[in-house]
Coordinates of C-alpha atoms in Angstrom, one line a residue:
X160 CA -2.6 -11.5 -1.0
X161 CA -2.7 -8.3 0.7
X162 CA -5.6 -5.7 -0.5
X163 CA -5.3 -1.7 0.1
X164 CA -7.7 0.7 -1.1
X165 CA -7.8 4.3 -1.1
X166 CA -10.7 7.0 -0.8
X167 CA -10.6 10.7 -1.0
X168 CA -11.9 12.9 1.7
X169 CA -11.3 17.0 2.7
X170 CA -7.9 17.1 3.8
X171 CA -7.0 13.4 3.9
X172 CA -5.8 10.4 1.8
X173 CA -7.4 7.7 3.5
X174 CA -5.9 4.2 2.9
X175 CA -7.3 1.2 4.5
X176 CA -5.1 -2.2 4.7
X177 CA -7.2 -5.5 4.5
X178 CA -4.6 -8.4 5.5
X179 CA -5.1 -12.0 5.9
X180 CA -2.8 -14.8 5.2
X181 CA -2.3 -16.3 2.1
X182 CA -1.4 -20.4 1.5
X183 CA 0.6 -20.3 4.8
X184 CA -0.2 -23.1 7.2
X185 CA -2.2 -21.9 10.5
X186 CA -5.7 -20.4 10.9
X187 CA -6.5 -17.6 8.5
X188 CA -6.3 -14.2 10.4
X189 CA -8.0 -10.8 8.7
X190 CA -7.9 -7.4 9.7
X191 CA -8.0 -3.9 9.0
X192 CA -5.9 -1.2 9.5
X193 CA -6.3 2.2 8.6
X194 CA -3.3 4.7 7.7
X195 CA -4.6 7.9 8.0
X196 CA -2.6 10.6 5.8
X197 CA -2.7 13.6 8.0
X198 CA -3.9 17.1 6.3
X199 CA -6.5 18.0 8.7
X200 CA -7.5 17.0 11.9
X201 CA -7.7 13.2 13.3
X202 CA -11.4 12.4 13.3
X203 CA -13.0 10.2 16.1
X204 CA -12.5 5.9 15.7
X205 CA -14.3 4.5 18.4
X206 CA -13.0 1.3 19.6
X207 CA -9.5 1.4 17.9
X208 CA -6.2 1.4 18.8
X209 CA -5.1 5.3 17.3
X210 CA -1.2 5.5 17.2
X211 CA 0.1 8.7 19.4
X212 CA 2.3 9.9 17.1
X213 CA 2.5 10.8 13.4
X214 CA 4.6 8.4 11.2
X215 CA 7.3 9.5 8.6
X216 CA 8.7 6.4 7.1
X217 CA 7.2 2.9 5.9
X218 CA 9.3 1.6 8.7
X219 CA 7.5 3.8 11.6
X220 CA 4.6 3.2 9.8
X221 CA 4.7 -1.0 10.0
X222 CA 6.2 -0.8 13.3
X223 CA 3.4 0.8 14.6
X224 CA 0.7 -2.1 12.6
X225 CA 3.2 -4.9 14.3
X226 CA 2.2 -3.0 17.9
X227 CA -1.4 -3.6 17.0
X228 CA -2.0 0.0 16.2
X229 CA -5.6 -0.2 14.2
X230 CA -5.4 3.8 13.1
X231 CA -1.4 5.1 11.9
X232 CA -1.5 8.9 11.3
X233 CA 1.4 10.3 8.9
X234 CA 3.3 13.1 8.3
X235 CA 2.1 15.4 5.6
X236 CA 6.0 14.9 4.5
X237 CA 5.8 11.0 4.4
X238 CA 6.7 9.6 1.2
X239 CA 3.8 8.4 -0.8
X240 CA 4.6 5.0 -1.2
X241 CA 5.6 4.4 2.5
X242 CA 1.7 3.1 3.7
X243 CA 1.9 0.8 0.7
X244 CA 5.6 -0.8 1.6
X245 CA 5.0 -0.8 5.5
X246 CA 1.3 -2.6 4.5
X247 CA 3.8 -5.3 2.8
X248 CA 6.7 -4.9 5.5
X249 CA 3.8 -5.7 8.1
X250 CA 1.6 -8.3 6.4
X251 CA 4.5 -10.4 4.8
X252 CA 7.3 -9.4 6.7
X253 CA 9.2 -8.1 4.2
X254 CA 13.2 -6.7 5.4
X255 CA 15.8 -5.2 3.5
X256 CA 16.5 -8.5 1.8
X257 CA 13.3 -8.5 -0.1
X258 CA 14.2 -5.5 -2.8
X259 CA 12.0 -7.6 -5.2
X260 CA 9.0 -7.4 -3.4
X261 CA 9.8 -3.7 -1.8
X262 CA 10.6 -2.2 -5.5
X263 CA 7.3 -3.3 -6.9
X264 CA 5.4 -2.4 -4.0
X265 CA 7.3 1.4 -4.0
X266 CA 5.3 1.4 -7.4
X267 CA 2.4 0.1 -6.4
X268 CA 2.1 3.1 -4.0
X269 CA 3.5 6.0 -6.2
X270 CA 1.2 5.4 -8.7
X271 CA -2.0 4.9 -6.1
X272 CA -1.0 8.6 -4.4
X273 CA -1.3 9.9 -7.9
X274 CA -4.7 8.6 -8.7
X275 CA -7.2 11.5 -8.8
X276 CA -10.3 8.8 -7.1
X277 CA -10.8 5.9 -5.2
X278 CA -8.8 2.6 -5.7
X279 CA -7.5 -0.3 -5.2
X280 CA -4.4 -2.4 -5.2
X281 CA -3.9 -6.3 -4.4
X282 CA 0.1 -7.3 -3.8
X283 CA 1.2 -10.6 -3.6
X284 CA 4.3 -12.4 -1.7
X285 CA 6.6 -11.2 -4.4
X286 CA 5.6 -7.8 -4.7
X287 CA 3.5 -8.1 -7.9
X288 CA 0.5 -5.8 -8.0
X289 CA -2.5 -5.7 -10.1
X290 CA -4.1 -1.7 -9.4
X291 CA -7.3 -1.4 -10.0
X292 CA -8.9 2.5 -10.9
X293 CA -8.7 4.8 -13.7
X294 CA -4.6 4.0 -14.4
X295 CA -2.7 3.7 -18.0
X296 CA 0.8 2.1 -18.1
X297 CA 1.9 5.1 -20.4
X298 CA 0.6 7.7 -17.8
X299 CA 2.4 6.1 -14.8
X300 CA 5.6 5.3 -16.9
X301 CA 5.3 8.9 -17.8
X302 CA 4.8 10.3 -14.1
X303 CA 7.5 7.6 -13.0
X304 CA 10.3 8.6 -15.2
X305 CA 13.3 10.3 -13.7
X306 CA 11.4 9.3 -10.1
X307 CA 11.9 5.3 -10.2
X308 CA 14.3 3.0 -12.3
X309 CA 11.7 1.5 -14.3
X310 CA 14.2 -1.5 -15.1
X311 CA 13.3 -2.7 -11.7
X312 CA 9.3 -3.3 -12.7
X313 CA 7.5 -4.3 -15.1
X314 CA 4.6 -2.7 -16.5
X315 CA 1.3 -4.2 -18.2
X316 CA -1.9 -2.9 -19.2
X317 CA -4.2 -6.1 -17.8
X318 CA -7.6 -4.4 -18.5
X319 CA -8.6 -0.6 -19.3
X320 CA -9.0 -0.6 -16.0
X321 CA -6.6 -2.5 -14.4
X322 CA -2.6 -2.1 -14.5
X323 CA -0.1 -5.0 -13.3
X324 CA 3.1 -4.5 -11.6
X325 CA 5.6 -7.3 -11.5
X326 CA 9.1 -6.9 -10.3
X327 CA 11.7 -7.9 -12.5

């Protein structure tokens, strides 16, 4: 399972990328990687790897996390979801051939840009998310409409405070 939170700071989205391997055979490997939405200037990260140059796509942004980049900066123009699919792109290897897995976690990271506070979202193999914070399945099927072809995820209200994604 792959676990990305979110906290709010002045002029930032801040999104850190906890990875580790999940069931596969070989030693277990964690890490964290921070993708750092640019509104304002980079601050300091002693001891990290900082990428150079500001990302624009999920694919920039995991081919800079399979470099060993620990810091990614994006573009204030980079599509919301993109640090969400790239986290899955890098940590499971996801390619075009996974539209499963890349659909629910396009969701996953719409609806995490739009929460007003801090939160969190776990995505498995298959792209099946459970998003933890203050999140409604009628609000983000409302703020989803017109944006995303909800036939391609499935909605479900695990908790009051919990939403799960599953790709259909």
């Amino acid at each position: 399972m792959l676990r990305i939170g979110t906290w709010r700071s002045a002029g930032s989205l801040g999104m850190v990328v906890c990875g580790w391997h999940d069931g596969d055979p070989g030693p277990l490997e964690t890490g964290i990687k921070l993708i750092y939405g640019m509104g304002g200037p980079m601050p300091d990260f002693p001891g990290l790897r900082v990428g150079a140059l500001m990302a624009t796509s999920a694919e920039e942004i995991s081919e800079a996390l399979f470099q060993g980049i620990d810091v990614v900066a994006t573009a204030p123009d980079c599509c919301p979801s993109a640090p969400v699919v790239a986290a899955g792109m890098w940590h499971y290897g996801w390619t075009g051939s996974h539209s499963g897995a890349l659909a629910g976690a396009t969701v996953a990271g719409l609806v995490m840009a739009a929460q007003p506070g801090p939160c969190a979202v776990e995505i498995h193999r298959d792209g099946r998310s459970s998003l933890d914070g203050d999140v409604r399945a009628e609000t983000v099927r409302a703020r989803l409409a017109g944006t995303v072809p909800l036939e391609s995820v499935r909605l479900s209200q695990e908790a009051p405070s919990r939403l799960l994604i599953t790709p259909c």
